[in-house]
């Protein structure tokens, strides 16, 4: 059973960079696309982008200028960096696996709350 | 960007009753639509993909239909564990987008 676990600081100051990792267990990170999705408190879901195990990426245009994703196959891990954060970036951040067929998401991490505040 | 609109925002249903949830796309997404449900404090769980294919382990009481711009998720007989927020998601165009959700609550 594939499991994903997010990790990273729960509090980030405005204008700084939010950095999260997602560790994949129970399966290889290879041959799949991996994604980040966020959910502001009490609101709906926003797709941030995804990354292939080879490093190819596809980002949401609304966040593209601030987002960088990377992958470390040796650690079975992928990462999200979101720069110049504001309070609007406060959200639960989920990592997930893109399904083998198309861009639906079949395995999710439990999510981690990141608050942007000074 | 394709806007996904879900209705109603809240649906009050008694256990054992049928629930019908709607999702409308601002332009055609073919059959590239998924449904998820999310319980409080948990991650979303994939229910349906390709508009009508149940994901692994999803009970037969969940069914999806539709194509183009109009989609429906039907829960034939609501169980206690089905009370949650339901989201639709299109993957026909980038960026991938989700609907605002329908909360299914106990009547």
mmCIF file of N, CA and C in Angstrom, chain A residues 35 37 39 43-47 50 58-62 94 102-106 108-111, chain B residues 1 34 36 38 41-46 48-50 87 89-91 94-100:
data_model
loop_
_atom_site.group_PDB
_atom_site.id
_atom_site.type_symbol
_atom_site.label_atom_id
_atom_site.label_comp_id
_atom_site.label_asym_id
_atom_site.label_seq_id
_atom_site.Cartn_x
_atom_site.Cartn_y
_atom_site.Cartn_z
ATOM 1 N N UNK A 35 2.087 15.100 -7.130
ATOM 2 C CA UNK A 35 1.479 16.423 -7.153
ATOM 3 C C UNK A 35 1.407 17.065 -5.781
ATOM 4 N N UNK A 37 -1.279 19.756 -3.805
ATOM 5 C CA UNK A 37 -2.599 20.377 -3.814
ATOM 6 C C UNK A 37 -2.760 21.063 -2.472
ATOM 7 N N UNK A 39 -5.361 23.487 0.332
ATOM 8 C CA UNK A 39 -6.735 23.783 0.733
ATOM 9 C C UNK A 39 -6.704 24.821 1.847
ATOM 10 N N UNK A 43 -12.003 26.130 2.906
ATOM 11 C CA UNK A 43 -12.244 26.373 1.482
ATOM 12 C C UNK A 43 -11.992 25.120 0.651
ATOM 13 N N UNK A 44 -12.038 25.291 -0.652
ATOM 14 C CA UNK A 44 -11.884 24.165 -1.563
ATOM 15 C C UNK A 44 -10.434 23.890 -1.924
ATOM 16 N N UNK A 45 -10.268 23.007 -2.897
ATOM 17 C CA UNK A 45 -8.953 22.486 -3.273
ATOM 18 C C UNK A 45 -8.376 23.243 -4.466
ATOM 19 N N UNK A 46 -7.068 23.476 -4.410
ATOM 20 C CA UNK A 46 -6.349 24.148 -5.502
ATOM 21 C C UNK A 46 -5.135 23.304 -5.886
ATOM 22 N N UNK A 47 -5.080 22.956 -7.188
ATOM 23 C CA UNK A 47 -3.943 22.207 -7.689
ATOM 24 C C UNK A 47 -2.749 23.144 -7.869
ATOM 25 N N UNK A 50 2.494 19.426 -10.691
ATOM 26 C CA UNK A 50 3.030 18.095 -10.464
ATOM 27 C C UNK A 50 4.378 17.896 -11.126
ATOM 28 N N UNK A 58 4.873 20.435 -14.297
ATOM 29 C CA UNK A 58 3.752 21.172 -14.865
ATOM 30 C C UNK A 58 3.123 21.931 -13.705
ATOM 31 N N UNK A 59 3.138 23.257 -13.783
ATOM 32 C CA UNK A 59 2.665 24.080 -12.682
ATOM 33 C C UNK A 59 1.376 24.810 -13.044
ATOM 34 N N UNK A 60 0.586 25.120 -12.018
ATOM 35 C CA UNK A 60 -0.582 25.967 -12.196
ATOM 36 C C UNK A 60 -0.093 27.377 -12.571
ATOM 37 N N UNK A 61 -0.593 27.925 -13.676
ATOM 38 C CA UNK A 61 -0.136 29.260 -14.088
ATOM 39 C C UNK A 61 -0.313 30.330 -13.027
ATOM 40 N N UNK A 62 -1.317 30.163 -12.172
ATOM 41 C CA UNK A 62 -1.568 31.179 -11.150
ATOM 42 C C UNK A 62 -0.461 31.217 -10.099
ATOM 43 N N UNK A 94 -1.331 19.215 0.646
ATOM 44 C CA UNK A 94 -1.357 17.771 0.445
ATOM 45 C C UNK A 94 -0.397 17.395 -0.676
ATOM 46 N N UNK A 102 -4.672 9.023 -16.041
ATOM 47 C CA UNK A 102 -4.810 10.448 -16.331
ATOM 48 C C UNK A 102 -4.687 11.217 -15.018
ATOM 49 N N UNK A 103 -5.039 12.493 -15.061
ATOM 50 C CA UNK A 103 -4.702 13.365 -13.923
ATOM 51 C C UNK A 103 -5.742 13.379 -12.822
ATOM 52 N N UNK A 104 -6.091 12.194 -12.344
ATOM 53 C CA UNK A 104 -6.813 12.095 -11.083
ATOM 54 C C UNK A 104 -5.823 11.588 -10.055
ATOM 55 N N UNK A 105 -6.183 11.670 -8.783
ATOM 56 C CA UNK A 105 -5.207 11.435 -7.723
ATOM 57 C C UNK A 105 -5.675 10.321 -6.804
ATOM 58 N N UNK A 106 -4.905 9.233 -6.779
ATOM 59 C CA UNK A 106 -5.376 8.026 -6.109
ATOM 60 C C UNK A 106 -4.785 7.802 -4.718
ATOM 61 N N UNK A 108 -3.079 9.907 -1.349
ATOM 62 C CA UNK A 108 -2.859 11.238 -0.778
ATOM 63 C C UNK A 108 -2.134 11.111 0.560
ATOM 64 N N UNK A 109 -1.340 12.134 0.873
ATOM 65 C CA UNK A 109 -0.828 12.268 2.224
ATOM 66 C C UNK A 109 -1.927 12.801 3.129
ATOM 67 N N UNK A 110 -1.656 12.823 4.415
ATOM 68 C CA UNK A 110 -2.655 13.285 5.384
ATOM 69 C C UNK A 110 -2.796 14.803 5.387
ATOM 70 N N UNK A 111 -1.829 15.497 4.788
ATOM 71 C CA UNK A 111 -1.877 16.951 4.736
ATOM 72 C C UNK A 111 -1.128 17.586 5.896
ATOM 73 N N UNK B 1 -8.999 29.032 -17.858
ATOM 74 C CA UNK B 1 -9.202 28.057 -16.784
ATOM 75 C C UNK B 1 -10.654 27.593 -16.764
ATOM 76 N N UNK B 34 -13.294 13.532 -12.206
ATOM 77 C CA UNK B 34 -13.165 12.673 -11.036
ATOM 78 C C UNK B 34 -14.002 13.235 -9.898
ATOM 79 N N UNK B 36 -14.291 13.027 -5.545
ATOM 80 C CA UNK B 36 -13.636 12.688 -4.279
ATOM 81 C C UNK B 36 -14.597 12.989 -3.139
ATOM 82 N N UNK B 38 -14.344 13.963 1.158
ATOM 83 C CA UNK B 38 -13.402 14.369 2.195
ATOM 84 C C UNK B 38 -14.136 14.480 3.526
ATOM 85 N N UNK B 41 -10.882 16.725 8.714
ATOM 86 C CA UNK B 41 -9.542 16.407 9.175
ATOM 87 C C UNK B 41 -8.823 15.347 8.375
ATOM 88 N N UNK B 42 -9.434 14.910 7.269
ATOM 89 C CA UNK B 42 -8.813 13.867 6.438
ATOM 90 C C UNK B 42 -8.526 14.383 5.042
ATOM 91 N N UNK B 43 -7.676 13.655 4.340
ATOM 92 C CA UNK B 43 -7.411 13.966 2.947
ATOM 93 C C UNK B 43 -8.579 13.513 2.077
ATOM 94 N N UNK B 44 -8.760 14.130 0.929
ATOM 95 C CA UNK B 44 -9.764 13.618 -0.010
ATOM 96 C C UNK B 44 -9.461 12.178 -0.415
ATOM 97 N N UNK B 45 -10.516 11.451 -0.764
ATOM 98 C CA UNK B 45 -10.373 10.079 -1.240
ATOM 99 C C UNK B 45 -11.023 9.979 -2.608
ATOM 100 N N UNK B 46 -10.317 9.392 -3.549
ATOM 101 C CA UNK B 46 -10.840 9.221 -4.899
ATOM 102 C C UNK B 46 -11.985 8.223 -4.899
ATOM 103 N N UNK B 48 -14.453 8.203 -7.954
ATOM 104 C CA UNK B 48 -14.821 7.969 -9.359
ATOM 105 C C UNK B 48 -13.802 8.683 -10.236
ATOM 106 N N UNK B 49 -13.403 8.063 -11.348
ATOM 107 C CA UNK B 49 -12.610 8.752 -12.361
ATOM 108 C C UNK B 49 -13.181 8.430 -13.734
ATOM 109 N N UNK B 50 -12.742 9.188 -14.716
ATOM 110 C CA UNK B 50 -13.307 9.062 -16.065
ATOM 111 C C UNK B 50 -14.833 9.118 -16.036
ATOM 112 N N UNK B 87 -16.159 16.593 -3.794
ATOM 113 C CA UNK B 87 -15.573 17.498 -4.780
ATOM 114 C C UNK B 87 -15.499 16.809 -6.144
ATOM 115 N N UNK B 89 -13.503 17.164 -9.956
ATOM 116 C CA UNK B 89 -12.241 17.693 -10.491
ATOM 117 C C UNK B 89 -12.162 17.354 -11.962
ATOM 118 N N UNK B 90 -11.832 18.355 -12.789
ATOM 119 C CA UNK B 90 -11.648 18.085 -14.213
ATOM 120 C C UNK B 90 -10.172 17.951 -14.521
ATOM 121 N N UNK B 91 -9.873 17.059 -15.461
ATOM 122 C CA UNK B 91 -8.478 16.899 -15.887
ATOM 123 C C UNK B 91 -8.382 16.862 -17.411
ATOM 124 N N UNK B 94 -5.375 21.981 -18.579
ATOM 125 C CA UNK B 94 -4.617 22.608 -17.509
ATOM 126 C C UNK B 94 -5.012 24.073 -17.398
ATOM 127 N N UNK B 95 -5.047 24.647 -16.169
ATOM 128 C CA UNK B 95 -4.731 23.920 -14.934
ATOM 129 C C UNK B 95 -5.873 23.010 -14.496
ATOM 130 N N UNK B 96 -5.519 21.952 -13.810
ATOM 131 C CA UNK B 96 -6.533 21.089 -13.220
ATOM 132 C C UNK B 96 -7.331 21.923 -12.221
ATOM 133 N N UNK B 97 -8.642 21.737 -12.214
ATOM 134 C CA UNK B 97 -9.469 22.532 -11.325
ATOM 135 C C UNK B 97 -10.506 21.673 -10.623
ATOM 136 N N UNK B 98 -10.862 22.119 -9.416
ATOM 137 C CA UNK B 98 -11.835 21.435 -8.583
ATOM 138 C C UNK B 98 -13.083 22.302 -8.436
ATOM 139 N N UNK B 99 -14.206 21.651 -8.175
ATOM 140 C CA UNK B 99 -15.398 22.373 -7.801
ATOM 141 C C UNK B 99 -15.307 22.836 -6.354
ATOM 142 N N UNK B 100 -16.264 23.666 -5.966
ATOM 143 C CA UNK B 100 -16.259 24.220 -4.623
ATOM 144 C C UNK B 100 -16.746 23.266 -3.540
#
